mmCIF file of C-alpha atoms in Angstrom:
data_model
loop_
_atom_site.group_PDB
_atom_site.id
_atom_site.type_symbol
_atom_site.label_atom_id
_atom_site.label_comp_id
_atom_site.label_asym_id
_atom_site.label_seq_id
_atom_site.Cartn_x
_atom_site.Cartn_y
_atom_site.Cartn_z
ATOM 1 C CA MET A 1 81.466 74.289 80.878
ATOM 2 C CA VAL A 2 84.400 74.968 83.401
ATOM 3 C CA TYR A 3 83.800 74.570 86.514
ATOM 4 C CA CYS A 4 86.572 75.301 88.300
ATOM 5 C CA PHE A 5 90.287 77.823 87.251
ATOM 6 C CA PHE A 6 93.075 77.224 88.877
ATOM 7 C CA TYR A 7 95.695 79.844 89.823
ATOM 8 C CA ASN A 8 99.242 79.909 90.918
ATOM 9 C CA THR A 9 100.838 82.286 93.872
ATOM 10 C CA THR A 10 100.596 85.501 91.127
ATOM 11 C CA ASN A 11 97.032 84.923 89.963
ATOM 12 C CA GLU A 12 98.228 83.157 86.911
ATOM 13 C CA ARG A 13 95.715 80.451 85.679
ATOM 14 C CA VAL A 14 97.373 76.845 85.868
ATOM 15 C CA PHE A 15 96.369 74.141 83.719
ATOM 16 C CA HIS A 16 98.058 71.230 84.431
ATOM 17 C CA PRO A 17 97.101 71.662 88.489
ATOM 18 C CA PRO A 18 99.389 69.327 90.632
ATOM 19 C CA GLY A 19 102.521 71.134 92.416
ATOM 20 C CA LEU A 20 101.821 74.651 90.553
ATOM 21 C CA THR A 21 98.261 75.067 91.666
ATOM 22 C CA LYS A 22 97.958 77.798 95.061
ATOM 23 C CA ALA A 23 93.570 77.631 94.913
ATOM 24 C CA ALA A 24 90.819 77.106 92.334
ATOM 25 C CA ILE A 25 88.278 78.983 92.423
ATOM 26 C CA SER A 26 84.520 78.241 91.207
ATOM 27 C CA ILE A 27 84.547 81.078 88.835
ATOM 28 C CA PRO A 28 87.241 83.450 87.315
ATOM 29 C CA ILE A 29 89.583 85.300 89.654
ATOM 30 C CA GLN A 30 89.173 88.112 87.453
ATOM 31 C CA ARG A 31 85.925 88.989 89.069
ATOM 32 C CA PHE A 32 87.614 90.011 92.306
ATOM 33 C CA LYS A 33 89.147 93.219 93.126
ATOM 34 C CA ARG A 34 93.324 92.597 93.259
ATOM 35 C CA THR A 35 95.196 95.099 95.541
ATOM 36 C CA TYR A 36 98.980 95.767 96.303
ATOM 37 C CA GLY A 37 101.206 94.135 98.755
ATOM 38 C CA CYS A 38 101.512 90.626 98.915
ATOM 39 C CA THR A 39 99.828 87.533 101.607
ATOM 40 C CA ILE A 40 101.981 86.547 104.464
ATOM 41 C CA GLY A 41 99.924 83.778 105.391
ATOM 42 C CA THR A 42 97.112 84.000 108.303
ATOM 43 C CA GLY A 43 95.379 81.250 106.828
ATOM 44 C CA LYS A 44 97.375 79.163 108.776
ATOM 45 C CA LEU A 45 96.195 80.629 111.904
ATOM 46 C CA LEU A 46 92.375 78.908 111.503
ATOM 47 C CA LYS A 47 91.335 76.445 113.849
ATOM 48 C CA LYS A 48 88.348 73.891 113.639
ATOM 49 C CA SER A 49 87.095 76.080 116.198
ATOM 50 C CA SER A 50 87.224 79.539 113.127
ATOM 51 C CA LYS A 51 84.728 76.854 111.213
ATOM 52 C CA GLY A 52 80.993 78.675 110.293
ATOM 53 C CA LYS A 53 82.856 82.509 111.239
ATOM 54 C CA LYS A 54 83.432 85.551 109.030
ATOM 55 C CA PHE A 55 86.074 86.851 107.965
ATOM 56 C CA LYS A 56 87.588 89.237 105.480
ATOM 57 C CA VAL A 57 89.476 87.744 102.804
ATOM 58 C CA GLU A 58 92.283 87.534 100.494
ATOM 59 C CA ILE A 59 94.375 85.556 98.543
ATOM 60 C CA LEU A 60 97.715 85.137 96.523
ATOM 61 C CA ASP A 61 99.508 88.218 95.948
ATOM 62 C CA PRO A 62 96.598 89.875 96.929
ATOM 63 C CA VAL A 63 93.490 89.067 95.260
ATOM 64 C CA VAL A 64 90.232 91.334 97.780
ATOM 65 C CA MET A 65 88.076 87.894 98.035
ATOM 66 C CA GLY A 66 85.211 90.059 100.856
ATOM 67 C CA ILE A 67 84.225 88.651 103.623
ATOM 68 C CA CYS A 68 83.618 85.121 102.732
ATOM 69 C CA THR A 69 82.562 81.940 105.891
ATOM 70 C CA PHE A 70 85.502 79.256 106.804
ATOM 71 C CA ILE A 71 84.024 75.839 105.526
ATOM 72 C CA GLY A 72 86.265 74.226 107.285
ATOM 73 C CA PHE A 73 89.415 71.958 105.931
ATOM 74 C CA GLY A 74 90.598 69.639 103.605
ATOM 75 C CA PRO A 75 88.208 67.872 100.576
ATOM 76 C CA ASP A 76 85.539 66.893 103.177
ATOM 77 C CA ALA A 77 84.433 70.505 103.454
ATOM 78 C CA VAL A 78 83.970 71.418 100.002
ATOM 79 C CA PRO A 79 79.949 70.887 99.326
ATOM 80 C CA LYS A 80 78.615 68.849 96.775
ATOM 81 C CA SER A 81 78.593 70.022 93.694
ATOM 82 C CA LYS A 82 79.737 70.265 89.915
ATOM 83 C CA PHE A 83 82.863 72.532 91.237
ATOM 84 C CA LYS A 84 84.127 69.413 93.737
ATOM 85 C CA ASP A 85 83.156 66.816 91.325
ATOM 86 C CA SER A 86 85.754 68.962 88.446
ATOM 87 C CA LEU A 87 88.311 69.504 91.586
ATOM 88 C CA GLN A 88 88.669 66.043 92.702
ATOM 89 C CA LYS A 89 89.504 65.088 89.017
ATOM 90 C CA LYS A 90 91.983 67.317 88.618
ATOM 91 C CA TYR A 91 93.380 68.777 91.834
ATOM 92 C CA LEU A 92 94.534 67.209 95.339
ATOM 93 C CA ILE A 93 92.804 68.955 97.942
ATOM 94 C CA GLU A 94 95.453 68.274 100.881
ATOM 95 C CA ASN A 95 94.281 68.615 104.689
ATOM 96 C CA LYS A 96 95.304 71.450 105.495
ATOM 97 C CA ASP A 97 93.839 73.644 102.304
ATOM 98 C CA LEU A 98 91.052 76.089 103.436
ATOM 99 C CA VAL A 99 87.287 75.993 101.970
ATOM 100 C CA PHE A 100 85.329 79.644 101.827
ATOM 101 C CA LYS A 101 81.741 80.209 100.918
ATOM 102 C CA LYS A 102 81.460 83.930 99.267
ATOM 103 C CA THR A 103 77.767 84.479 99.025
ATOM 104 C CA GLY A 104 76.542 87.863 96.953
ATOM 105 C CA LYS A 105 78.025 89.819 94.496
ATOM 106 C CA ASN A 106 80.474 87.009 92.741
ATOM 107 C CA ALA A 107 79.510 84.377 94.801
ATOM 108 C CA CYS A 108 81.738 81.233 94.671
ATOM 109 C CA ILE A 109 83.649 78.523 96.762
ATOM 110 C CA PHE A 110 87.254 78.714 96.765
ATOM 111 C CA VAL A 111 89.930 76.264 98.034
ATOM 112 C CA VAL A 112 93.568 78.401 98.843
ATOM 113 C CA ASP A 113 97.077 76.936 100.185
ATOM 114 C CA PRO A 114 96.883 78.064 104.279
ATOM 115 C CA GLU A 115 100.099 79.697 103.331
ATOM 116 C CA ASP A 116 98.110 82.244 100.298
ATOM 117 C CA CYS A 117 95.482 83.537 102.522
ATOM 118 C CA ASP A 118 95.394 86.513 104.552
ATOM 119 C CA VAL A 119 92.904 85.712 107.850
ATOM 120 C CA THR A 120 91.088 89.098 109.325
ATOM 121 C CA PRO A 121 87.995 87.915 111.480
ATOM 122 C CA ILE A 122 85.042 90.276 111.543
ATOM 123 C CA ALA A 123 82.869 90.510 113.932
ATOM 124 C CA PRO A 124 79.593 89.140 114.562
ATOM 125 C CA LYS A 125 76.647 92.520 114.224
ATOM 126 C CA LYS A 126 74.875 93.157 117.348
ATOM 127 C CA LYS A 127 71.165 93.423 117.673
#
């Protein structure tokens, strides 16, 4: 069973991850809606203080991941799972890479290069 799917900038699946991989996702990218345009890399603006906050996320050539929680940066941010085990065997996660968790429909964990990720903050709901 496959626990980790690797993709390049143009959403094509990569089978030899080093160098070409821009995103790793725990489910196939085809489950998400694609939109027109391209990402501009606003993910570079995330800081440690952004951890735990929700963002509307688009990755690669853009695929709309939806509302996701920013978990953190680099390999230590990836939760312990079969996804992480598979990821560690096949891909070197850099400390700058962004880690997100999506819940609800198409729940998954994904790691993406900040240059290939756009984020829009989601305001917390008022009570």
